PDB file of C-alpha atoms in Angstrom:
ATOM      1  CA  MET L   1       7.620  -5.169  -0.832  1.00  0.00           C
ATOM      2  CA  VAL L   2       6.871  -8.782   0.078  1.00  0.00           C
ATOM      3  CA  ASP L   3       8.726 -11.949   1.038  1.00  0.00           C
ATOM      4  CA  GLN L   4       9.395 -13.127  -2.510  1.00  0.00           C
ATOM      5  CA  ARG L   5       9.783 -16.786  -1.608  1.00  0.00           C
ATOM      6  CA  LYS L   6       6.255 -17.032  -0.198  1.00  0.00           C
ATOM      7  CA  PHE L   7       4.785 -14.839  -2.924  1.00  0.00           C
ATOM      8  CA  TYR L   8       6.331 -16.884  -5.753  1.00  0.00           C
ATOM      9  CA  ALA L   9       5.403 -20.133  -4.021  1.00  0.00           C
ATOM     10  CA  ILE L  10       1.743 -19.106  -4.226  1.00  0.00           C
ATOM     11  CA  LEU L  11       2.228 -17.930  -7.840  1.00  0.00           C
ATOM     12  CA  VAL L  12       3.777 -21.263  -8.825  1.00  0.00           C
ATOM     13  CA  VAL L  13       0.846 -23.146  -7.270  1.00  0.00           C
ATOM     14  CA  LEU L  14      -1.729 -20.979  -9.091  1.00  0.00           C
ATOM     15  CA  SER L  15       0.132 -21.429 -12.380  1.00  0.00           C
ATOM     16  CA  SER L  16       0.663 -25.164 -11.951  1.00  0.00           C
ATOM     17  CA  PHE L  17      -3.016 -25.863 -11.302  1.00  0.00           C
ATOM     18  CA  TYR L  18      -4.267 -23.604 -14.096  1.00  0.00           C
ATOM     19  CA  PRO L  19      -6.429 -26.216 -15.919  1.00  0.00           C
ATOM     20  CA  ILE L  20      -5.873 -25.218 -19.538  1.00  0.00           C
ATOM     21  CA  THR L  21      -2.126 -25.872 -19.256  1.00  0.00           C
ATOM     22  CA  VAL L  22      -3.030 -29.579 -19.513  1.00  0.00           C
ATOM     23  CA  ILE L  23      -4.077 -28.929 -23.103  1.00  0.00           C
ATOM     24  CA  ILE L  24      -1.308 -26.481 -23.997  1.00  0.00           C
ATOM     25  CA  ASN L  25       1.538 -28.578 -22.565  1.00  0.00           C
ATOM     26  CA  ALA L  26       0.314 -31.748 -24.257  1.00  0.00           C
ATOM     27  CA  SER L  27      -0.080 -30.168 -27.726  1.00  0.00           C
ATOM     28  CA  ILE L  28       2.313 -28.898 -30.356  1.00  0.00           C
ATOM     29  CA  LEU L  29       0.979 -25.352 -30.345  1.00  0.00           C
ATOM     30  CA  ARG L  30       2.589 -21.931 -30.541  1.00  0.00           C
ATOM     31  CA  GLU L  31       0.723 -20.736 -27.410  1.00  0.00           C
ATOM     32  CA  SER L  32       3.407 -22.061 -25.041  1.00  0.00           C
ATOM     33  CA  MET L  33       6.210 -20.284 -26.909  1.00  0.00           C
ATOM     34  CA  ALA L  34       4.171 -17.079 -27.212  1.00  0.00           C
ATOM     35  CA  LEU L  35       3.456 -17.236 -23.479  1.00  0.00           C
ATOM     36  CA  MET L  36       7.142 -17.650 -22.686  1.00  0.00           C
ATOM     37  CA  PHE L  37       8.104 -14.596 -24.740  1.00  0.00           C
ATOM     38  CA  LEU L  38       5.211 -12.615 -23.249  1.00  0.00           C
ATOM     39  CA  ALA L  39       6.384 -13.529 -19.733  1.00  0.00           C
ATOM     40  CA  ILE L  40       9.940 -12.349 -20.481  1.00  0.00           C
ATOM     41  CA  PHE L  41       8.619  -9.156 -22.094  1.00  0.00           C
ATOM     42  CA  SER L  42       6.336  -8.459 -19.102  1.00  0.00           C
ATOM     43  CA  TYR L  43       9.218  -9.001 -16.674  1.00  0.00           C
ATOM     44  CA  LEU L  44      11.430  -6.564 -18.600  1.00  0.00           C
ATOM     45  CA  LEU L  45       8.600  -4.043 -18.863  1.00  0.00           C
ATOM     46  CA  ILE L  46       8.001  -4.065 -15.113  1.00  0.00           C
ATOM     47  CA  ARG L  47      11.744  -3.812 -14.430  1.00  0.00           C
ATOM     48  CA  TYR L  48      11.851  -0.775 -16.734  1.00  0.00           C
ATOM     49  CA  ILE L  49       8.903   0.872 -14.991  1.00  0.00           C
ATOM     50  CA  VAL L  50      10.245   0.232 -11.504  1.00  0.00           C
ATOM     51  CA  ALA L  51      13.883   1.082 -11.865  1.00  0.00           C
ATOM     52  CA  GLN L  52      16.087   0.187 -14.800  1.00  0.00           C
ATOM     53  CA  LYS L  53      15.958   2.260 -17.990  1.00  0.00           C
ATOM     54  CA  GLY L  54      18.316  -0.104 -19.809  1.00  0.00           C
ATOM     55  CA  THR L  55      15.729  -2.871 -19.955  1.00  0.00           C
ATOM     56  CA  MET L  56      13.695  -0.947 -22.566  1.00  0.00           C
ATOM     57  CA  LEU L  57      16.007  -2.132 -25.370  1.00  0.00           C
ATOM     58  CA  MET L  58      15.792  -5.709 -24.134  1.00  0.00           C
ATOM     59  CA  ALA L  59      11.991  -5.433 -23.968  1.00  0.00           C
ATOM     60  CA  LEU L  60      11.902  -4.185 -27.583  1.00  0.00           C
ATOM     61  CA  PHE L  61      14.018  -7.161 -28.675  1.00  0.00           C
ATOM     62  CA  VAL L  62      11.738  -9.668 -26.971  1.00  0.00           C
ATOM     63  CA  LEU L  63       8.761  -7.786 -28.410  1.00  0.00           C
ATOM     64  CA  THR L  64       9.847  -8.817 -31.889  1.00  0.00           C
ATOM     65  CA  LEU L  65       9.748 -12.476 -30.779  1.00  0.00           C
ATOM     66  CA  VAL L  66       6.229 -11.974 -29.424  1.00  0.00           C
ATOM     67  CA  PHE L  67       5.163 -10.588 -32.805  1.00  0.00           C
ATOM     68  CA  VAL L  68       6.693 -13.543 -34.647  1.00  0.00           C
ATOM     69  CA  THR L  69       4.885 -16.147 -32.528  1.00  0.00           C
ATOM     70  CA  ARG L  70       1.543 -14.349 -32.147  1.00  0.00           C
ATOM     71  CA  PRO L  71       1.049 -10.959 -33.903  1.00  0.00           C
ATOM     72  CA  LEU L  72      -2.105  -9.992 -31.973  1.00  0.00           C
ATOM     73  CA  THR L  73      -0.319 -10.507 -28.646  1.00  0.00           C
ATOM     74  CA  GLY L  74       2.459  -8.360 -30.112  1.00  0.00           C
ATOM     75  CA  VAL L  75       0.002  -5.534 -30.768  1.00  0.00           C
ATOM     76  CA  CYS L  76      -1.203  -5.737 -27.149  1.00  0.00           C
ATOM     77  CA  SER L  77       2.418  -5.731 -25.980  1.00  0.00           C
ATOM     78  CA  VAL L  78       3.131  -2.527 -27.946  1.00  0.00           C
ATOM     79  CA  ILE L  79       0.201  -0.859 -26.201  1.00  0.00           C
ATOM     80  CA  ALA L  80       1.437  -2.168 -22.822  1.00  0.00           C
ATOM     81  CA  LEU L  81       4.932  -0.801 -23.543  1.00  0.00           C
ATOM     82  CA  PHE L  82       3.454   2.592 -24.455  1.00  0.00           C
ATOM     83  CA  LEU L  83       1.358   2.685 -21.260  1.00  0.00           C
ATOM     84  CA  GLY L  84       4.399   1.701 -19.182  1.00  0.00           C
ATOM     85  CA  TYR L  85       6.527   4.414 -20.768  1.00  0.00           C
ATOM     86  CA  CYS L  86       3.854   7.046 -20.042  1.00  0.00           C
ATOM     87  CA  TYR L  87       3.513   5.860 -16.443  1.00  0.00           C
ATOM     88  CA  LYS L  88       7.251   5.871 -15.764  1.00  0.00           C
ATOM     89  CA  ASN L  89       7.719   9.345 -17.247  1.00  0.00           C
ATOM     90  CA  LYS L  90       4.604  10.750 -15.501  1.00  0.00           C
ATOM     91  CA  LEU L  91       2.872  11.652 -18.769  1.00  0.00           C
ATOM     92  CA  TYR L  92      -0.614  10.906 -17.428  1.00  0.00           C
ATOM     93  CA  SER L  93      -1.711  14.487 -16.792  1.00  0.00           C
ATOM     94  CA  LEU L  94      -4.204  16.930 -18.235  1.00  0.00           C
ATOM     95  CA  LYS L  95      -1.344  18.957 -19.725  1.00  0.00           C
ATOM     96  CA  ASN L  96      -0.136  16.002 -21.764  1.00  0.00           C
ATOM     97  CA  PHE L  97      -3.574  14.645 -22.656  1.00  0.00           C
ATOM     98  CA  ILE L  98      -3.601  16.097 -26.178  1.00  0.00           C
ATOM     99  CA  TRP L  99      -0.071  14.877 -26.898  1.00  0.00           C
ATOM    100  CA  LEU L 100      -0.942  11.418 -25.643  1.00  0.00           C
ATOM    101  CA  ALA L 101      -4.092  11.378 -27.774  1.00  0.00           C
ATOM    102  CA  VAL L 102      -2.066  12.306 -30.873  1.00  0.00           C
ATOM    103  CA  ILE L 103       0.539   9.632 -30.134  1.00  0.00           C
ATOM    104  CA  ILE L 104      -2.154   6.999 -29.581  1.00  0.00           C
ATOM    105  CA  VAL L 105      -3.792   7.882 -32.913  1.00  0.00           C
ATOM    106  CA  VAL L 106      -0.421   7.692 -34.711  1.00  0.00           C
ATOM    107  CA  VAL L 107       0.416   4.351 -33.080  1.00  0.00           C
ATOM    108  CA  ILE L 108      -3.010   2.874 -33.920  1.00  0.00           C
ATOM    109  CA  PHE L 109      -2.751   4.124 -37.514  1.00  0.00           C
ATOM    110  CA  SER L 110       0.769   2.688 -37.836  1.00  0.00           C
ATOM    111  CA  ILE L 111      -0.300  -0.705 -36.469  1.00  0.00           C
ATOM    112  CA  LYS L 112      -3.329  -0.700 -38.752  1.00  0.00           C
ATOM    113  CA  THR L 113      -1.161   0.095 -41.773  1.00  0.00           C
ATOM    114  CA  VAL L 114       1.378  -2.633 -40.988  1.00  0.00           C
ATOM    115  CA  VAL L 115      -1.274  -5.291 -40.317  1.00  0.00           C
ATOM    116  CA  SER L 116      -3.262  -4.255 -43.429  1.00  0.00           C
ATOM    117  CA  ASN L 117      -0.175  -4.708 -45.611  1.00  0.00           C
ATOM    118  CA  LEU L 118       0.860  -8.015 -44.018  1.00  0.00           C
ATOM    119  CA  TYR L 119      -2.552  -9.667 -43.647  1.00  0.00           C
ATOM    120  CA  GLN L 120      -4.781  -7.632 -45.993  1.00  0.00           C
ATOM    121  CA  LEU L 121      -7.070  -6.721 -43.097  1.00  0.00           C
ATOM    122  CA  ASP L 122      -8.985  -3.445 -42.803  1.00  0.00           C
ATOM    123  CA  PHE L 123     -10.087  -2.744 -39.246  1.00  0.00           C
ATOM    124  CA  ASN L 124     -13.550  -1.252 -39.501  1.00  0.00           C
ATOM    125  CA  MET L 125     -17.036  -2.359 -38.502  1.00  0.00           C
ATOM    126  CA  ALA L 126     -17.985  -3.625 -41.966  1.00  0.00           C
ATOM    127  CA  TRP L 127     -14.906  -5.837 -42.108  1.00  0.00           C
ATOM    128  CA  LEU L 128     -15.524  -7.124 -38.558  1.00  0.00           C
ATOM    129  CA  ILE L 129     -19.101  -8.076 -39.431  1.00  0.00           C
ATOM    130  CA  SER L 130     -18.080  -9.931 -42.598  1.00  0.00           C
ATOM    131  CA  TYR L 131     -15.183 -11.598 -40.749  1.00  0.00           C
ATOM    132  CA  ARG L 132     -17.504 -12.924 -38.064  1.00  0.00           C
ATOM    133  CA  ASP L 133     -20.154 -14.123 -40.506  1.00  0.00           C
ATOM    134  CA  ALA L 134     -17.545 -16.064 -42.459  1.00  0.00           C
ATOM    135  CA  SER L 135     -16.141 -17.536 -39.249  1.00  0.00           C
ATOM    136  CA  ASN L 136     -19.558 -18.761 -38.109  1.00  0.00           C
ATOM    137  CA  ALA L 137     -19.827 -20.813 -41.277  1.00  0.00           C
ATOM    138  CA  LYS L 138     -16.261 -22.074 -40.928  1.00  0.00           C
ATOM    139  CA  PHE L 139     -16.358 -23.248 -37.289  1.00  0.00           C
ATOM    140  CA  GLY L 140     -19.963 -24.487 -37.133  1.00  0.00           C
ATOM    141  CA  THR L 141     -21.218 -25.236 -33.613  1.00  0.00           C
ATOM    142  CA  GLU L 142     -17.998 -23.952 -32.024  1.00  0.00           C
ATOM    143  CA  GLY L 143     -18.400 -20.591 -33.742  1.00  0.00           C
ATOM    144  CA  TYR L 144     -20.222 -17.739 -32.104  1.00  0.00           C
ATOM    145  CA  SER L 145     -23.873 -17.129 -32.954  1.00  0.00           C
ATOM    146  CA  THR L 146     -24.751 -14.553 -35.616  1.00  0.00           C
ATOM    147  CA  MET L 147     -24.915 -11.058 -34.129  1.00  0.00           C
ATOM    148  CA  ASN L 148     -26.877  -7.973 -35.060  1.00  0.00           C
ATOM    149  CA  TRP L 149     -24.642  -4.897 -35.707  1.00  0.00           C
ATOM    150  CA  SER L 150     -27.325  -2.405 -36.725  1.00  0.00           C
ATOM    151  CA  GLY L 151     -26.498   0.471 -34.345  1.00  0.00           C
ATOM    152  CA  PRO L 152     -24.336   1.867 -31.503  1.00  0.00           C
ATOM    153  CA  PHE L 153     -26.280  -0.032 -28.834  1.00  0.00           C
ATOM    154  CA  ASP L 154     -25.618  -3.315 -30.658  1.00  0.00           C
ATOM    155  CA  TYR L 155     -21.924  -2.437 -30.963  1.00  0.00           C
ATOM    156  CA  VAL L 156     -21.579  -1.960 -27.198  1.00  0.00           C
ATOM    157  CA  LYS L 157     -23.657  -5.042 -26.384  1.00  0.00           C
ATOM    158  CA  ASN L 158     -21.840  -7.281 -28.858  1.00  0.00           C
ATOM    159  CA  VAL L 159     -18.387  -6.184 -27.697  1.00  0.00           C
ATOM    160  CA  MET L 160     -19.408  -6.969 -24.115  1.00  0.00           C
ATOM    161  CA  PHE L 161     -20.631 -10.432 -25.143  1.00  0.00           C
ATOM    162  CA  LEU L 162     -17.504 -11.108 -27.192  1.00  0.00           C
ATOM    163  CA  VAL L 163     -15.267 -10.215 -24.248  1.00  0.00           C
ATOM    164  CA  LEU L 164     -17.306 -12.369 -21.837  1.00  0.00           C
ATOM    165  CA  GLN L 165     -17.319 -15.317 -24.243  1.00  0.00           C
ATOM    166  CA  TYR L 166     -13.589 -14.977 -24.736  1.00  0.00           C
ATOM    167  CA  LEU L 167     -12.915 -14.832 -20.989  1.00  0.00           C
ATOM    168  CA  LEU L 168     -15.367 -17.535 -19.936  1.00  0.00           C
ATOM    169  CA  SER L 169     -15.436 -20.010 -22.852  1.00  0.00           C
ATOM    170  CA  PRO L 170     -16.854 -22.594 -23.138  1.00  0.00           C
ATOM    171  CA  LEU L 171     -19.742 -21.248 -21.030  1.00  0.00           C
ATOM    172  CA  PRO L 172     -22.804 -20.779 -23.298  1.00  0.00           C
ATOM    173  CA  ILE L 173     -22.855 -17.021 -23.852  1.00  0.00           C
ATOM    174  CA  LEU L 174     -22.616 -17.020 -27.666  1.00  0.00           C
ATOM    175  CA  VAL L 175     -22.447 -20.790 -28.177  1.00  0.00           C
ATOM    176  CA  SER L 176     -24.798 -23.706 -27.599  1.00  0.00           C
ATOM    177  CA  PRO L 177     -24.927 -25.388 -24.150  1.00  0.00           C
ATOM    178  CA  THR L 178     -24.368 -28.744 -25.865  1.00  0.00           C
ATOM    179  CA  VAL L 179     -20.942 -27.555 -27.016  1.00  0.00           C
ATOM    180  CA  THR L 180     -20.149 -26.453 -23.482  1.00  0.00           C
ATOM    181  CA  MET L 181     -20.733 -29.896 -22.020  1.00  0.00           C
ATOM    182  CA  ASN L 182     -18.333 -31.459 -24.563  1.00  0.00           C
ATOM    183  CA  LYS L 183     -15.415 -29.346 -23.256  1.00  0.00           C
ATOM    184  CA  LEU L 184     -14.621 -30.718 -19.805  1.00  0.00           C
ATOM    185  CA  ILE L 185     -11.138 -29.230 -19.175  1.00  0.00           C
ATOM    186  CA  PRO L 186     -12.054 -25.800 -20.643  1.00  0.00           C
ATOM    187  CA  LEU L 187     -15.214 -25.827 -18.500  1.00  0.00           C
ATOM    188  CA  ILE L 188     -13.132 -26.506 -15.400  1.00  0.00           C
ATOM    189  CA  ASP L 189     -10.798 -23.731 -16.577  1.00  0.00           C
ATOM    190  CA  SER L 190     -13.622 -21.197 -16.792  1.00  0.00           C
ATOM    191  CA  ILE L 191     -14.766 -22.125 -13.277  1.00  0.00           C
ATOM    192  CA  TYR L 192     -11.157 -21.736 -12.075  1.00  0.00           C
ATOM    193  CA  ILE L 193     -10.977 -18.274 -13.632  1.00  0.00           C
ATOM    194  CA  ILE L 194     -14.239 -17.147 -12.038  1.00  0.00           C
ATOM    195  CA  PHE L 195     -13.705 -18.418  -8.485  1.00  0.00           C
ATOM    196  CA  VAL L 196      -9.927 -18.610  -8.040  1.00  0.00           C
ATOM    197  CA  LEU L 197      -8.805 -15.552 -10.015  1.00  0.00           C
ATOM    198  CA  ILE L 198     -11.613 -13.047 -10.620  1.00  0.00           C
ATOM    199  CA  THR L 199     -13.516 -13.380  -7.333  1.00  0.00           C
ATOM    200  CA  PRO L 200     -10.499 -12.589  -5.044  1.00  0.00           C
ATOM    201  CA  VAL L 201      -9.649  -9.526  -7.157  1.00  0.00           C
ATOM    202  CA  LEU L 202     -13.241  -8.262  -6.902  1.00  0.00           C
ATOM    203  CA  LEU L 203     -13.371  -8.868  -3.156  1.00  0.00           C
ATOM    204  CA  PHE L 204      -9.969  -7.412  -2.282  1.00  0.00           C
ATOM    205  CA  TYR L 205      -9.473  -4.762  -4.964  1.00  0.00           C
ATOM    206  CA  LYS L 206      -7.025  -1.991  -4.016  1.00  0.00           C
ATOM    207  CA  LYS L 207      -6.022   1.182  -5.858  1.00  0.00           C
ATOM    208  CA  TYR L 208      -2.517  -0.079  -6.563  1.00  0.00           C
ATOM    209  CA  MET L 209      -3.995  -2.911  -8.609  1.00  0.00           C
ATOM    210  CA  LYS L 210      -5.287  -0.632 -11.368  1.00  0.00           C
ATOM    211  CA  GLY L 211      -2.029  -0.787 -13.365  1.00  0.00           C
ATOM    212  CA  TRP L 212      -2.059  -4.581 -13.444  1.00  0.00           C
ATOM    213  CA  LEU L 213      -5.771  -4.655 -14.222  1.00  0.00           C
ATOM    214  CA  LEU L 214      -5.188  -2.229 -17.112  1.00  0.00           C
ATOM    215  CA  LEU L 215      -2.670  -4.680 -18.589  1.00  0.00           C
ATOM    216  CA  PHE L 216      -5.191  -7.489 -18.071  1.00  0.00           C
ATOM    217  CA  LEU L 217      -7.878  -5.501 -19.940  1.00  0.00           C
ATOM    218  CA  VAL L 218      -5.541  -4.648 -22.842  1.00  0.00           C
ATOM    219  CA  PHE L 219      -4.665  -8.305 -23.347  1.00  0.00           C
ATOM    220  CA  LEU L 220      -8.299  -9.341 -22.860  1.00  0.00           C
ATOM    221  CA  ILE L 221     -10.426  -6.884 -24.861  1.00  0.00           C
ATOM    222  CA  ILE L 222      -8.366  -6.491 -28.046  1.00  0.00           C
ATOM    223  CA  PRO L 223      -7.937 -10.237 -28.788  1.00  0.00           C
ATOM    224  CA  ALA L 224     -11.563 -10.858 -27.808  1.00  0.00           C
ATOM    225  CA  LEU L 225     -12.766  -8.700 -30.704  1.00  0.00           C
ATOM    226  CA  PHE L 226     -11.044 -10.997 -33.208  1.00  0.00           C
ATOM    227  CA  GLU L 227     -11.729 -14.372 -31.592  1.00  0.00           C
ATOM    228  CA  THR L 228     -14.247 -16.492 -33.467  1.00  0.00           C
ATOM    229  CA  ASN L 229     -14.591 -19.872 -31.744  1.00  0.00           C
ATOM    230  CA  ILE L 230     -14.403 -21.312 -28.247  1.00  0.00           C
ATOM    231  CA  SER L 231     -11.437 -23.625 -28.915  1.00  0.00           C
ATOM    232  CA  GLY L 232      -9.368 -20.597 -29.859  1.00  0.00           C
ATOM    233  CA  ALA L 233     -10.699 -18.535 -26.968  1.00  0.00           C
ATOM    234  CA  TYR L 234      -9.723 -20.818 -24.103  1.00  0.00           C
ATOM    235  CA  ARG L 235      -6.208 -21.247 -25.546  1.00  0.00           C
ATOM    236  CA  HIS L 236      -5.532 -17.634 -26.465  1.00  0.00           C
ATOM    237  CA  ARG L 237      -6.949 -15.922 -23.359  1.00  0.00           C
ATOM    238  CA  ILE L 238      -4.058 -17.175 -21.240  1.00  0.00           C
ATOM    239  CA  SER L 239      -2.103 -14.090 -22.393  1.00  0.00           C
ATOM    240  CA  ALA L 240      -4.567 -12.004 -20.335  1.00  0.00           C
ATOM    241  CA  ILE L 241      -5.026 -14.448 -17.465  1.00  0.00           C
ATOM    242  CA  VAL L 242      -1.313 -14.387 -16.585  1.00  0.00           C
ATOM    243  CA  PHE L 243      -1.707 -10.783 -15.411  1.00  0.00           C
ATOM    244  CA  LEU L 244      -4.343 -11.834 -12.844  1.00  0.00           C
ATOM    245  CA  MET L 245      -2.172 -14.500 -11.232  1.00  0.00           C
ATOM    246  CA  PRO L 246       0.369 -12.120  -9.567  1.00  0.00           C
ATOM    247  CA  LEU L 247      -2.522 -10.053  -8.195  1.00  0.00           C
ATOM    248  CA  VAL L 248      -4.245 -13.085  -6.728  1.00  0.00           C
ATOM    249  CA  SER L 249      -0.923 -14.367  -5.356  1.00  0.00           C
ATOM    250  CA  TYR L 250      -0.420 -11.060  -3.577  1.00  0.00           C
ATOM    251  CA  ILE L 251      -3.985 -11.169  -2.224  1.00  0.00           C
ATOM    252  CA  PHE L 252      -3.532 -14.720  -0.889  1.00  0.00           C
ATOM    253  CA  PHE L 253      -0.140 -13.746   0.549  1.00  0.00           C
ATOM    254  CA  ASN L 254      -1.699 -10.862   2.499  1.00  0.00           C
ATOM    255  CA  ILE L 255      -4.616 -12.966   3.708  1.00  0.00           C
ATOM    256  CA  ASN L 256      -2.101 -15.461   5.046  1.00  0.00           C
ATOM    257  CA  LEU L 257      -0.132 -12.716   6.817  1.00  0.00           C
ATOM    258  CA  ARG L 258      -3.299 -11.277   8.319  1.00  0.00           C
ATOM    259  CA  SER L 259      -4.430 -14.628   9.705  1.00  0.00           C
ATOM    260  CA  LEU L 260      -1.014 -15.264  11.252  1.00  0.00           C
ATOM    261  CA  TYR L 261      -1.089 -11.828  12.852  1.00  0.00           C
ATOM    262  CA  VAL L 262      -4.489 -12.493  14.425  1.00  0.00           C
ATOM    263  CA  ARG L 263      -3.394 -15.841  15.857  1.00  0.00           C
ATOM    264  CA  ASN L 264      -0.235 -14.355  17.371  1.00  0.00           C
TER     265      ASN L 264
END
């Protein structure tokens, strides 16, 4: 729907100046490989949704590579694939709601069973509390502060704080301000996310963006629940941030077209 050369030129600029890539590119970390496989998977997923059914098998193949490099990103990718399949086949309707609910429960139970067997993890609130308490002791000042999980209100509040800390680390939401000031590039990265990526989406949100934003939320919220320290957060959240960049590129592209139209 757009002039791809101009659109991708903006996307390349946004990606090239994404601050945290300075750390990822200069380190021997699995994040860069996981991001590459996620990018290929996302491309194949979108191609499948838009037109080509044959890309589903290719997406499943790349999905295995995502799992190998970063299992939690693989879980998010499975959910994204399921959502894409439902969207393409027009399964989002009241008639199919019950079937979708059953499928979601089965998928979640299957993922939980596989992860429990591989990593001896049991996803429930008691395990999450003990996991976070142990992590606070392990990571010290970079770990999140101890949280109260005594009731439903605390569950909602804590999840909100965990997501915000994951998205905006190293800003002092669940960590000390002194730790924040010792993380210069991550601090610049959080400012970049707020003003360059999130603000344009909030100002120029359109209905057609909801599919991309749903992908962003899937890759944001689920990993945020299991993140325990700010050094992990600002490296791992890039799997969610990449879904904002095409949206912002499209917004900047349209602003540019609009300004040219006014001048002419």
